[in-house]
């Protein structure tokens, strides 16, 4: 259980390792910024993030967070990592 303060305007993104193994935080943030700009609901934003993570998971020609961690640990690995991908996005609003 985690407790942390939030304020109106904050966005919370929670996900499984399938999300964070395939997308860097700045990529997730980019989707959120665009979703807020065009007025997408949190569920649609989550679906867009999950779809991007799925696309990147199958890309053998790009560096992923998982590949970077594997290389740092001494393994020869490149590309995304297929895994379950679950994403939940919440917009914090005032009561």
PDB file of C-alpha atoms in Angstrom, residues 30-46 48 89 91 93:
ATOM      1  CA  UNK A  30       4.199  12.400 -23.864  1.00  0.00           C
ATOM      2  CA  UNK A  31       1.037  10.355 -24.364  1.00  0.00           C
ATOM      3  CA  UNK A  32      -0.509  11.910 -21.242  1.00  0.00           C
ATOM      4  CA  UNK A  33       0.330  15.462 -22.306  1.00  0.00           C
ATOM      5  CA  UNK A  34      -1.259  14.864 -25.710  1.00  0.00           C
ATOM      6  CA  UNK A  35      -4.301  13.161 -24.156  1.00  0.00           C
ATOM      7  CA  UNK A  36      -4.876  16.127 -21.851  1.00  0.00           C
ATOM      8  CA  UNK A  37      -4.351  18.583 -24.715  1.00  0.00           C
ATOM      9  CA  UNK A  38      -7.084  16.989 -26.816  1.00  0.00           C
ATOM     10  CA  UNK A  39      -9.392  16.179 -23.893  1.00  0.00           C
ATOM     11  CA  UNK A  40      -9.229  12.380 -23.854  1.00  0.00           C
ATOM     12  CA  UNK A  41     -10.764  10.499 -20.945  1.00  0.00           C
ATOM     13  CA  UNK A  42      -8.367   8.554 -18.685  1.00  0.00           C
ATOM     14  CA  UNK A  43      -9.486   5.189 -20.097  1.00  0.00           C
ATOM     15  CA  UNK A  44      -8.651   6.284 -23.641  1.00  0.00           C
ATOM     16  CA  UNK A  45      -5.281   7.607 -22.484  1.00  0.00           C
ATOM     17  CA  UNK A  46      -4.577   4.248 -20.809  1.00  0.00           C
ATOM     18  CA  UNK A  48      -3.185   4.585 -26.054  1.00  0.00           C
ATOM     19  CA  UNK A  89      -4.700   6.255 -15.745  1.00  0.00           C
ATOM     20  CA  UNK A  91      -6.935  12.272 -13.433  1.00  0.00           C
ATOM     21  CA  UNK A  93      -9.784  16.580  -9.890  1.00  0.00           C
TER      22      UNK A  93
END
